PDB file of C-alpha atoms and ligand atoms in Angstrom:
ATOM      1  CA  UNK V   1      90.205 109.134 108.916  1.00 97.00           C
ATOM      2  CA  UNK V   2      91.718 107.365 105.948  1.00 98.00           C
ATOM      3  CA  UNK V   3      90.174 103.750 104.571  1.00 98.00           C
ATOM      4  CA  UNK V   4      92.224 101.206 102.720  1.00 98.00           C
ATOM      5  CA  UNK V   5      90.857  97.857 101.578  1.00 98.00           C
ATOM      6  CA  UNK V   6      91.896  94.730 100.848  1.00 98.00           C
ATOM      7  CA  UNK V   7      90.180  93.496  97.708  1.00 98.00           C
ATOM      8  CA  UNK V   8      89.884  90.617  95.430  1.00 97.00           C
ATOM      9  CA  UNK V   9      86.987  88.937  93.270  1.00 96.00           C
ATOM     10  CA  UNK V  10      89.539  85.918  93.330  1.00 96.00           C
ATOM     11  CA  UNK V  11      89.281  83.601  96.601  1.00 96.00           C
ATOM     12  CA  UNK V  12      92.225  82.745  98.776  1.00 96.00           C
ATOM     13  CA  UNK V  13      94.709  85.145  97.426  1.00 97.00           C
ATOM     14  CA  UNK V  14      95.755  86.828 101.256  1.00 97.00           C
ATOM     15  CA  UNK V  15      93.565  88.969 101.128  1.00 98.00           C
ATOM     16  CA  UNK V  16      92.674  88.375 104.980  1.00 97.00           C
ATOM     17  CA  UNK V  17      96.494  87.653 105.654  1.00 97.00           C
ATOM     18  CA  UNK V  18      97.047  91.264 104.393  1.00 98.00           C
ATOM     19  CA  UNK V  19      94.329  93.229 105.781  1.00 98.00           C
ATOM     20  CA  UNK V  20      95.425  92.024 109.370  1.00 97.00           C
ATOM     21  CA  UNK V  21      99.264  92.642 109.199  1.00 98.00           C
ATOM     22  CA  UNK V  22      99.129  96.087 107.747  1.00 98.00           C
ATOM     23  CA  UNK V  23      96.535  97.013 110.414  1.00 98.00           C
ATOM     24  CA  UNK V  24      98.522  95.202 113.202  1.00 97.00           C
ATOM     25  CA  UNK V  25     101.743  96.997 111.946  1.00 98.00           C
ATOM     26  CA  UNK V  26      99.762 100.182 111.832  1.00 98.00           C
ATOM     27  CA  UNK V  27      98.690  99.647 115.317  1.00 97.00           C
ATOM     28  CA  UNK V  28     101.582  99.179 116.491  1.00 97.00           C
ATOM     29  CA  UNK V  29     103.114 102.340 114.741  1.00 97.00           C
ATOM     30  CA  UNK V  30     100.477 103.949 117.180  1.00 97.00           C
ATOM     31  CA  UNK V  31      97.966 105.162 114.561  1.00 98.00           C
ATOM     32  CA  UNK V  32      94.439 104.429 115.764  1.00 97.00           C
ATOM     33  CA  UNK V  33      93.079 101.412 113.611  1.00 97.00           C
ATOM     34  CA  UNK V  34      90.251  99.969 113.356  1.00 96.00           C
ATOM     35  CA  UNK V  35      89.990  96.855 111.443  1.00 96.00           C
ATOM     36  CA  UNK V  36      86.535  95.594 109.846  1.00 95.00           C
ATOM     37  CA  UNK V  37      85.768  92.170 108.488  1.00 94.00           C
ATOM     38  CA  UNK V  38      83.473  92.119 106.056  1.00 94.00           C
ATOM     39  CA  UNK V  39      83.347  89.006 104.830  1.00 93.00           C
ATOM     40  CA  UNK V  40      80.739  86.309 106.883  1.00 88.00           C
ATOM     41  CA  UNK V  41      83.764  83.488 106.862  1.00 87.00           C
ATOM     42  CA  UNK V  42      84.778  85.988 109.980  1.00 86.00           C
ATOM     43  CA  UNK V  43      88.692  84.371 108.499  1.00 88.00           C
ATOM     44  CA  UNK V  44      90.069  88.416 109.903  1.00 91.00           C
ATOM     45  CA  UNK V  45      89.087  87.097 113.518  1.00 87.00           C
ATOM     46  CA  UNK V  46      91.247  83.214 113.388  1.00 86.00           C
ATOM     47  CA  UNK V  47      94.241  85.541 112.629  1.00 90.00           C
ATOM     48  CA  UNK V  48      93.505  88.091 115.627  1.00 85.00           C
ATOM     49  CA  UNK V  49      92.093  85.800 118.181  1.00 75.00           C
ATOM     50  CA  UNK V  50      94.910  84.001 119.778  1.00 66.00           C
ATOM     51  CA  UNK V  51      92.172  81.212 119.035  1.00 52.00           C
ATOM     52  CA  UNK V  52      89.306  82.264 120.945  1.00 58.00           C
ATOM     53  CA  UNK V  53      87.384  84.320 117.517  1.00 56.00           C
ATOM     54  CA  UNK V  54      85.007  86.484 119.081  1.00 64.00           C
ATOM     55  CA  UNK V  55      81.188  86.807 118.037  1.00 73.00           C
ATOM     56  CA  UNK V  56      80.008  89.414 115.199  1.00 77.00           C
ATOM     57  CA  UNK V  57      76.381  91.120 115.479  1.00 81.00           C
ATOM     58  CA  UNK V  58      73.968  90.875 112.831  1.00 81.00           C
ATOM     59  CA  UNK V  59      74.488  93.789 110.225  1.00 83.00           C
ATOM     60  CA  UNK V  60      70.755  94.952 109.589  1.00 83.00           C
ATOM     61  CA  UNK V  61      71.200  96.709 113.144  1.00 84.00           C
ATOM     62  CA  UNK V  62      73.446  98.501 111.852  1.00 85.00           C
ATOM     63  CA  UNK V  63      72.325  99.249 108.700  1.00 84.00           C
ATOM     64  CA  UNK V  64      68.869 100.303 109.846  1.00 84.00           C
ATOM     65  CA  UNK V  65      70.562 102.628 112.028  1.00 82.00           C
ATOM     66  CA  UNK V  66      68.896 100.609 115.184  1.00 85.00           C
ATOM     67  CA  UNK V  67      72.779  99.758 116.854  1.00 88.00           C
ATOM     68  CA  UNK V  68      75.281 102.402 116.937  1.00 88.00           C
ATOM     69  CA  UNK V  69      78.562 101.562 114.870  1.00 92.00           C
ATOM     70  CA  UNK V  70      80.670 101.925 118.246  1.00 90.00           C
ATOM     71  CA  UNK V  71      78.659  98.809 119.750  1.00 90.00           C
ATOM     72  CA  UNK V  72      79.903  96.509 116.951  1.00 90.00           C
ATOM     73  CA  UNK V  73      83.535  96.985 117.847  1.00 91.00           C
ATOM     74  CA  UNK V  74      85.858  94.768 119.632  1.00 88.00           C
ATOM     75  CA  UNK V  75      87.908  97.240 121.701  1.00 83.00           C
ATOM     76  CA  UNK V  76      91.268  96.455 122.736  1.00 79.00           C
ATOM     77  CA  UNK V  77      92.668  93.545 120.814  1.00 87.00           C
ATOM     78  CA  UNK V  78      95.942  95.091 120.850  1.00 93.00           C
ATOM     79  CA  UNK V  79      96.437  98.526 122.262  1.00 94.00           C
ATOM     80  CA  UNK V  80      95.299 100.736 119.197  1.00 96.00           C
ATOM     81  CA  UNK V  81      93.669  97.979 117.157  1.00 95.00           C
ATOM     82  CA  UNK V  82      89.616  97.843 117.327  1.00 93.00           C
ATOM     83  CA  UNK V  83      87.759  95.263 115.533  1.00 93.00           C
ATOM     84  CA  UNK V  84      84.883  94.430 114.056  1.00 93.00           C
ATOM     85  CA  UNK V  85      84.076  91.229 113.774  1.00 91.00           C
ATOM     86  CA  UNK V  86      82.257  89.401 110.990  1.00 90.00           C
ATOM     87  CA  UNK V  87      78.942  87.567 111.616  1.00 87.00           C
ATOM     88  CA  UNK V  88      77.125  85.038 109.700  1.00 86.00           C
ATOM     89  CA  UNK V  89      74.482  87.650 108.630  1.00 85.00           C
ATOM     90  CA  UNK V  90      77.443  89.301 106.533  1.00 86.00           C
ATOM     91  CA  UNK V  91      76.497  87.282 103.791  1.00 87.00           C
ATOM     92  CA  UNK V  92      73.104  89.311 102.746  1.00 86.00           C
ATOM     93  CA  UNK V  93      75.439  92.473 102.969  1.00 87.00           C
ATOM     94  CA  UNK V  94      75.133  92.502  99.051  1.00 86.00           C
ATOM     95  CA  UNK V  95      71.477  92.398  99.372  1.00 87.00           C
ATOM     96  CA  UNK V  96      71.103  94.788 102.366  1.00 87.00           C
ATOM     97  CA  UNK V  97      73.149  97.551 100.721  1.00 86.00           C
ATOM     98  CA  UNK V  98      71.270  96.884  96.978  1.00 84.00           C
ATOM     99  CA  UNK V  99      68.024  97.582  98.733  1.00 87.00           C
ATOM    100  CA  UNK V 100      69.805 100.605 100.718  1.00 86.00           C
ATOM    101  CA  UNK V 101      68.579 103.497  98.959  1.00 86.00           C
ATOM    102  CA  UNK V 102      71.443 105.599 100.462  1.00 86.00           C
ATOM    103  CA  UNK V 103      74.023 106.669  97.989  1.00 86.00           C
ATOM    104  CA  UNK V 104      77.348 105.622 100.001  1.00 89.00           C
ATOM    105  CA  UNK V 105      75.751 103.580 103.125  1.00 90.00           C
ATOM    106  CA  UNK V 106      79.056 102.180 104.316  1.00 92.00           C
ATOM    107  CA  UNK V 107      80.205 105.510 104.029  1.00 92.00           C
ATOM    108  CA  UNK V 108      77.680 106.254 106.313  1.00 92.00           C
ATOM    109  CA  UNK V 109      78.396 103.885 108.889  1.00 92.00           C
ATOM    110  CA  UNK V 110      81.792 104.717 109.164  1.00 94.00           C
ATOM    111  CA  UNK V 111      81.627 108.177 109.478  1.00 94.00           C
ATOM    112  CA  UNK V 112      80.530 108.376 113.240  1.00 94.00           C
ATOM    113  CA  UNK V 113      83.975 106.958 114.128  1.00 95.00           C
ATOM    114  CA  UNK V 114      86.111 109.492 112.106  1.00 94.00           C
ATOM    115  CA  UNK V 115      86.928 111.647 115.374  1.00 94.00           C
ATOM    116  CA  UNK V 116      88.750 108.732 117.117  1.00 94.00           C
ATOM    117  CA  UNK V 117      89.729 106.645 114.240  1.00 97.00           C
ATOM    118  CA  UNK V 118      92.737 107.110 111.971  1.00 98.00           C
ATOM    119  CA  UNK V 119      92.787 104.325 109.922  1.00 98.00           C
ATOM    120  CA  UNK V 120      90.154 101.904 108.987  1.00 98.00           C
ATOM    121  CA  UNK V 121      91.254  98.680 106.820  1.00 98.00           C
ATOM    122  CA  UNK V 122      88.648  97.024 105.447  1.00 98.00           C
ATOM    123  CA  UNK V 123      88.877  92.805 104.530  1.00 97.00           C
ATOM    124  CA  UNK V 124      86.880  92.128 101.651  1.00 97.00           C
ATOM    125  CA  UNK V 125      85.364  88.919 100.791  1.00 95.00           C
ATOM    126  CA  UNK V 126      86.205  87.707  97.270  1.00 95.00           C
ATOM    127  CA  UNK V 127      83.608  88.327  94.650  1.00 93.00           C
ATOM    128  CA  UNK V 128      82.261  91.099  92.768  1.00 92.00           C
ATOM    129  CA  UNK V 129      79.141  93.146  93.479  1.00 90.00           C
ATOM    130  CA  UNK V 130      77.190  95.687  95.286  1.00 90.00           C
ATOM    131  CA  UNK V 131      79.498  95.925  98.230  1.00 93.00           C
ATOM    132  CA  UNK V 132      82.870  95.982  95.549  1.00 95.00           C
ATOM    133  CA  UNK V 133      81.495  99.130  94.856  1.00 94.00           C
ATOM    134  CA  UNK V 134      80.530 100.898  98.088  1.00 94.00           C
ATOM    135  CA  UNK V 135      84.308  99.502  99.019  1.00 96.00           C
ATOM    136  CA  UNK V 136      85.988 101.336  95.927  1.00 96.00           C
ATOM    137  CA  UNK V 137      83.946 104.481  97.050  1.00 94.00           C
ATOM    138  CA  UNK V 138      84.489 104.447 100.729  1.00 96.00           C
ATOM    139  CA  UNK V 139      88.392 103.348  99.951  1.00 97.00           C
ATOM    140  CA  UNK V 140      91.159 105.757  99.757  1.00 97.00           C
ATOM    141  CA  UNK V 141      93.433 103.059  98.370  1.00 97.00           C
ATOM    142  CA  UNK V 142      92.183  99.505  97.227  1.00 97.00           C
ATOM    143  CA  UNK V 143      95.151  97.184  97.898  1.00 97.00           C
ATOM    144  CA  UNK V 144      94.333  93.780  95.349  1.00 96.00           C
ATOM    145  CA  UNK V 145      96.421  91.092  96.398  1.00 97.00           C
ATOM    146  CA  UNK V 146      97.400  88.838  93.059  1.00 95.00           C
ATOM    147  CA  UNK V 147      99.008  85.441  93.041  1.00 96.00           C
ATOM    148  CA  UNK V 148     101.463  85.031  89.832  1.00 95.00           C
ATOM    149  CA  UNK V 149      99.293  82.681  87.922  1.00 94.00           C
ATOM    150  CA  UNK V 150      97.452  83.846  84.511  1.00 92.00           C
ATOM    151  CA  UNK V 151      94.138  83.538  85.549  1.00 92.00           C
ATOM    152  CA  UNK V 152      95.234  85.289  88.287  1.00 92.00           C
ATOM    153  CA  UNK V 153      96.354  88.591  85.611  1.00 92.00           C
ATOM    154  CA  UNK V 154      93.099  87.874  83.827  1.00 92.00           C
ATOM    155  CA  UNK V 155      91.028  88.576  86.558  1.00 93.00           C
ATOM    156  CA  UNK V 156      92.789  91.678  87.458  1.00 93.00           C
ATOM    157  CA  UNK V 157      92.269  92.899  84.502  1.00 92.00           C
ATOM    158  CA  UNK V 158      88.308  92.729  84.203  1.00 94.00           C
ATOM    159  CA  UNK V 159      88.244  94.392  87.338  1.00 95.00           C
ATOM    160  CA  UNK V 160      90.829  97.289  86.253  1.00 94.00           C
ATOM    161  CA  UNK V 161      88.732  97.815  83.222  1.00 94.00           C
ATOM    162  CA  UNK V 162      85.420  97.454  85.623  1.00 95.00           C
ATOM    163  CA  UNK V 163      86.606 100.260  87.976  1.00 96.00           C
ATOM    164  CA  UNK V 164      87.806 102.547  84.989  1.00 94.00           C
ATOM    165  CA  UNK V 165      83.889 102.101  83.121  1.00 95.00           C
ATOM    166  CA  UNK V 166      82.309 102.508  86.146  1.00 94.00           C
ATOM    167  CA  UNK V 167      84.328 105.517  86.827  1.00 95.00           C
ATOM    168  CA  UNK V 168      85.320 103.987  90.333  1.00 94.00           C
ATOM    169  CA  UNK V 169      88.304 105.170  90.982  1.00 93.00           C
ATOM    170  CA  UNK V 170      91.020 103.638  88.768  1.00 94.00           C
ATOM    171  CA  UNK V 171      93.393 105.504  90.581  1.00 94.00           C
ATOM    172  CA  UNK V 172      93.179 104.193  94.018  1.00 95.00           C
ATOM    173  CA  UNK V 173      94.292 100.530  93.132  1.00 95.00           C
ATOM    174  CA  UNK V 174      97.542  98.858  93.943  1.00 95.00           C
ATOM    175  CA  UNK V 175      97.937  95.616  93.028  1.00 95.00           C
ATOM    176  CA  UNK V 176     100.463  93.705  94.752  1.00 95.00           C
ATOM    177  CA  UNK V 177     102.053  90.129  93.783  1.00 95.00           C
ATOM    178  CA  UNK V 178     101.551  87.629  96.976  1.00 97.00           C
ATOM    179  CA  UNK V 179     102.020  84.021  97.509  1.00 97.00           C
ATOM    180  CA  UNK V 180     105.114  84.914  95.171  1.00 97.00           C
ATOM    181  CA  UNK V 181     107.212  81.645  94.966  1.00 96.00           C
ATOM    182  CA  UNK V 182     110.765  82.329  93.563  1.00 93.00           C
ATOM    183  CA  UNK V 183     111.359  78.549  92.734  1.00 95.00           C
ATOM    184  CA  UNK V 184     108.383  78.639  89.880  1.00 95.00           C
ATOM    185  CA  UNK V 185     109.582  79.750  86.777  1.00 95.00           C
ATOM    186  CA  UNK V 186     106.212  81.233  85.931  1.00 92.00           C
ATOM    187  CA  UNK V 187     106.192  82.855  89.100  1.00 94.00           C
ATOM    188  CA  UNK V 188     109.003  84.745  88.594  1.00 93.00           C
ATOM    189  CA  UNK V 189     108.266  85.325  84.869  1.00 91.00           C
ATOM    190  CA  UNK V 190     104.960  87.322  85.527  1.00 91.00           C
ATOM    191  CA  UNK V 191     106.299  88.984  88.456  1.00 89.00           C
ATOM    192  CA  UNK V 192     108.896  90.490  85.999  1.00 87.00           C
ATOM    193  CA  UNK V 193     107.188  90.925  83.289  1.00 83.00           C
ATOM    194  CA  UNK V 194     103.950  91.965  84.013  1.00 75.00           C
ATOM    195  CA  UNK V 195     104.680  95.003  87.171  1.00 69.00           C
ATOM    196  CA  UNK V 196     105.156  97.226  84.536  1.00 65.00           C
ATOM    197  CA  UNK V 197     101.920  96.937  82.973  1.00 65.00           C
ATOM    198  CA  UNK V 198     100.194  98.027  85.863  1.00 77.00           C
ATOM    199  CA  UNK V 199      99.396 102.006  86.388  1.00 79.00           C
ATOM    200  CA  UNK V 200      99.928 102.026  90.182  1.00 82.00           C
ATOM    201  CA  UNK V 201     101.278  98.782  91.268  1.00 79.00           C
ATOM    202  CA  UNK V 202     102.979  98.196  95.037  1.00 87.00           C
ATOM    203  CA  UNK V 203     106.378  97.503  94.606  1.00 86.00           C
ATOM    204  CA  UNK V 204     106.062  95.051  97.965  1.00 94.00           C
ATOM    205  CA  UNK V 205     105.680  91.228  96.400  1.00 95.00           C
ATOM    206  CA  UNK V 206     104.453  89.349  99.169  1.00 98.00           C
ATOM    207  CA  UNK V 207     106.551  85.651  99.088  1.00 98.00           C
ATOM    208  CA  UNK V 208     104.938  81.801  99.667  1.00 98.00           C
ATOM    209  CA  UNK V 209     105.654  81.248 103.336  1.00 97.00           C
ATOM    210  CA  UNK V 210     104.782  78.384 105.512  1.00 96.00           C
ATOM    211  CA  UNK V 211     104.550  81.158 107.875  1.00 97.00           C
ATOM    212  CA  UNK V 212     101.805  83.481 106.680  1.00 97.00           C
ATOM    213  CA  UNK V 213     100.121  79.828 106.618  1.00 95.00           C
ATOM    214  CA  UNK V 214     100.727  79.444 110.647  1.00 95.00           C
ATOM    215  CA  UNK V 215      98.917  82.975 111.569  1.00 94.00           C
ATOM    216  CA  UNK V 216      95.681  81.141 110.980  1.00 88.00           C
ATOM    217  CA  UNK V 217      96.842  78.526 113.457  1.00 89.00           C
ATOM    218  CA  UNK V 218      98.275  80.518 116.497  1.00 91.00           C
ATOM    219  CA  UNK V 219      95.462  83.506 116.086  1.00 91.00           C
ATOM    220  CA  UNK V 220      98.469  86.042 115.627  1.00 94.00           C
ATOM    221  CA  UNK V 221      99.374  88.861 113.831  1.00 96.00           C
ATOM    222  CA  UNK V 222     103.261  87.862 111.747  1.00 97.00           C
ATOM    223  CA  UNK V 223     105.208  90.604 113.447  1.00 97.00           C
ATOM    224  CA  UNK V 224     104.422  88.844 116.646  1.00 97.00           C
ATOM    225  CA  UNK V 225     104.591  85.160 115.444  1.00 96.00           C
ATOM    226  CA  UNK V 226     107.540  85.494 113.197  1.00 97.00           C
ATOM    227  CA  UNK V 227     108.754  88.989 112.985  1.00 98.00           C
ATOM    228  CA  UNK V 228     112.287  87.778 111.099  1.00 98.00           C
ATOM    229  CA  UNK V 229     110.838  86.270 108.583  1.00 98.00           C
ATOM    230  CA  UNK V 230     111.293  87.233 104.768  1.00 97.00           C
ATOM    231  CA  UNK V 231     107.220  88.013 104.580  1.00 98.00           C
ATOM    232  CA  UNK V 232     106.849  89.846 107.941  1.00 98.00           C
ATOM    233  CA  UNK V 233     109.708  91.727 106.040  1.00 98.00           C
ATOM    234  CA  UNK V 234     107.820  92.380 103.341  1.00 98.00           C
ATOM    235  CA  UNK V 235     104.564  93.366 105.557  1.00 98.00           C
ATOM    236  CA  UNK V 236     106.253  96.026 106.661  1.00 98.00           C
ATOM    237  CA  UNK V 237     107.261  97.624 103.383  1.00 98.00           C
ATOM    238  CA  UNK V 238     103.831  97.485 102.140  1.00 98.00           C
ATOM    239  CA  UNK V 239     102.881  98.996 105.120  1.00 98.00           C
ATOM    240  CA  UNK V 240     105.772 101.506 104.889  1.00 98.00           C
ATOM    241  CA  UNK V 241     104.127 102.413 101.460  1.00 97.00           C
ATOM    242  CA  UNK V 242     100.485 102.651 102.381  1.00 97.00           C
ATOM    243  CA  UNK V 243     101.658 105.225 105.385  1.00 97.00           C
ATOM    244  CA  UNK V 244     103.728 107.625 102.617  1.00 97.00           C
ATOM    245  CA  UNK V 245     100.739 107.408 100.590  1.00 96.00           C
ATOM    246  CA  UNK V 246      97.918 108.121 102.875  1.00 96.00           C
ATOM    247  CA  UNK V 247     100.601 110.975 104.687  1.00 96.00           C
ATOM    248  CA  UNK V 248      99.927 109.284 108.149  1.00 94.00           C
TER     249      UNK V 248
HETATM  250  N1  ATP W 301     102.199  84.649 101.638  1.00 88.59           N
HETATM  251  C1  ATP W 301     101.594  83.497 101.899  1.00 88.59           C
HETATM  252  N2  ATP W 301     102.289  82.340 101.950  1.00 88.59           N
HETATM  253  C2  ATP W 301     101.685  81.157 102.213  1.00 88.59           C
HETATM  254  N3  ATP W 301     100.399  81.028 102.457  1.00 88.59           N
HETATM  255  C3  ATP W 301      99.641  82.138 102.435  1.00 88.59           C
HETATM  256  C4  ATP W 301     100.187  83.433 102.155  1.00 88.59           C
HETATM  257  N4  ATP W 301      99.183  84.343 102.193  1.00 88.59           N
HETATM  258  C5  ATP W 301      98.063  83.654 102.488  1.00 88.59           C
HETATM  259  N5  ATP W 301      98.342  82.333 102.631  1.00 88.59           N
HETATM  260  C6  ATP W 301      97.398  81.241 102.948  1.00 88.59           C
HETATM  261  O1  ATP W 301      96.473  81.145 101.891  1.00 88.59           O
HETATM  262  C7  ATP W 301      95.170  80.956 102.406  1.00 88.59           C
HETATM  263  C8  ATP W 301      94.307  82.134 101.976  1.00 88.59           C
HETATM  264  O2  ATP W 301      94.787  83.313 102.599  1.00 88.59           O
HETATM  265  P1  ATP W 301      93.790  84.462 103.041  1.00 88.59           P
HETATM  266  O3  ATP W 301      92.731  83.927 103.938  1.00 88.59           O
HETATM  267  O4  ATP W 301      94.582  85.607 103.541  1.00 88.59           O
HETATM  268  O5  ATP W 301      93.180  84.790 101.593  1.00 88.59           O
HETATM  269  P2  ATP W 301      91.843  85.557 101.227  1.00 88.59           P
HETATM  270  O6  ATP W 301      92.081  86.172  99.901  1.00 88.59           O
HETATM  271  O7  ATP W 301      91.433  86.445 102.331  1.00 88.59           O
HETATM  272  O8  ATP W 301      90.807  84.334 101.118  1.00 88.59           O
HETATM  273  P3  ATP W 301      89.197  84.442 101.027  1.00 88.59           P
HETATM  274  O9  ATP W 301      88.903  84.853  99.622  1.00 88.59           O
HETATM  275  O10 ATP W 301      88.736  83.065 101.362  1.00 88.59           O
HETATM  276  O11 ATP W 301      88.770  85.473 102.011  1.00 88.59           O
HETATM  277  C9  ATP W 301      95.299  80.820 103.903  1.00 88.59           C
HETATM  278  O12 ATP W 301      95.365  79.467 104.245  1.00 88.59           O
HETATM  279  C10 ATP W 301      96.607  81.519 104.206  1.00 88.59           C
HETATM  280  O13 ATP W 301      97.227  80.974 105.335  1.00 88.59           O
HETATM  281 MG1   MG W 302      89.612  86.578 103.385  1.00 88.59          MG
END
């Protein structure tokens, strides 16, 4: 079983948009995925839903060990793709795993599904804490979506430098450039200029597209709703270079 996450501590970068392409495309490439939301705005579920989001369960069951993992998933979204669903009680994760005196708890709750699972994505809410770091130890790759703005490159780099003194595993992140709009000068400046700072980035830049916006809308996956578009395009690279990495 292999884990990749979707992470940010910036807000509204695709994050969510990500996490639920890659593991619909991986789904669909027949790999058995299993995607978990993991942030209480339950966003993961409006894109998968077809509008009808489904209803989490609260996460001290499952971190006290009282609810099996397996009864938290939604089976059968698409043929291949589990879910698990966010739930209001999310939002005390932080809290729940500081007080967890387990070394790697979400580690732990995972690892009951490794026989029947292949891939497990992982949508992050934005932020940095307690659960960033179970994520970057759980996480075989950390995927960190990052809109062209300089605020944007600031913030990536605290975290870079976060990860590398916390000896978190430096290695496993890939930042990627989304919400990429060719028309803004500064867009395309930092794109340029700045992939080559990075250790590992993704090649994959992720464009501004009215229709990543309408997945939220319809409750669908982009390969179904638009599959010709130029970001479903891109979608599929970056999923074509988190299978070569991960050997799946
Ligand atoms: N490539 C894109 N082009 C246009 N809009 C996008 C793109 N990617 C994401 N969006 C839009 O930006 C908003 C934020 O996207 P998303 O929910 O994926 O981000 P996030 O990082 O998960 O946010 P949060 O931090 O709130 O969880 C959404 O309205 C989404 O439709
Ligand atoms: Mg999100």
């Amino acid at each position: 079983m292999r884990t990749v996450a979707f992470y940010s501590p910036k807000g509204g970068v695709g994050k969510t948009a990500s996490a639920v392409n890659i593991a619909y495309l991986a789904s669909l490439s027949g790999l058995s995925t299993l995607l978990w939301d993991l942030d209480s705005q339950g966003s993961a579920s409006f894109y998968l839903s077809r509008g009808a989001p489904g209803e989490g369960k609260k996460i001290t069951k499952l971190l006290e060990g009282r609810t099996p993992i397996a009864d938290f998933i939604e089976e059968g979204v698409y043929p291949n793709l589990d879910f698990i669903p966010a739930h209001k009680s999310f939002r005390h994760l932080d809290i729940r795993l500081e007080e967890d005196e387990r070394s790697q708890p979400l580690k732990d709750m995972l690892a009951p599904l490794a026989e029947e699972t292949s891939l497990v994505i992982l949508d992050c809410p934005p932020g940095q804490s307690r659960l960033t770091e179970q994520v970057l130890k759980v996480a075989d790759l950390v995927y960190v979506p990052l809109v062209p703005t300089w605020l944007s490159l600031n913030s990536w780099k605290q975290f870079h430098d976060f990860v590398r003194d916390k000896k978190l595993g430096v290695k496993k992140l890939r930042p990627f450039f989304t919400l990429v709009d060719r028309r803004k000068k500064l867009h395309r400046e930092l794109v340029e200029q700045n992939s080559s700072l990075f250790d590992k980035p993704s090649k994959t830049r992720i464009p501004y597209s009215s229709a990543v916006e309408r997945m939220g809308e319809e409750g669908l996956p982009l390969e179904l709703l638009s599959p010709r578009s130029e970001p479903a395009a891109s979608y599929r690279r970056l999923w074509s270079e988190v299978r070569t990495e991960l050997k799946l």
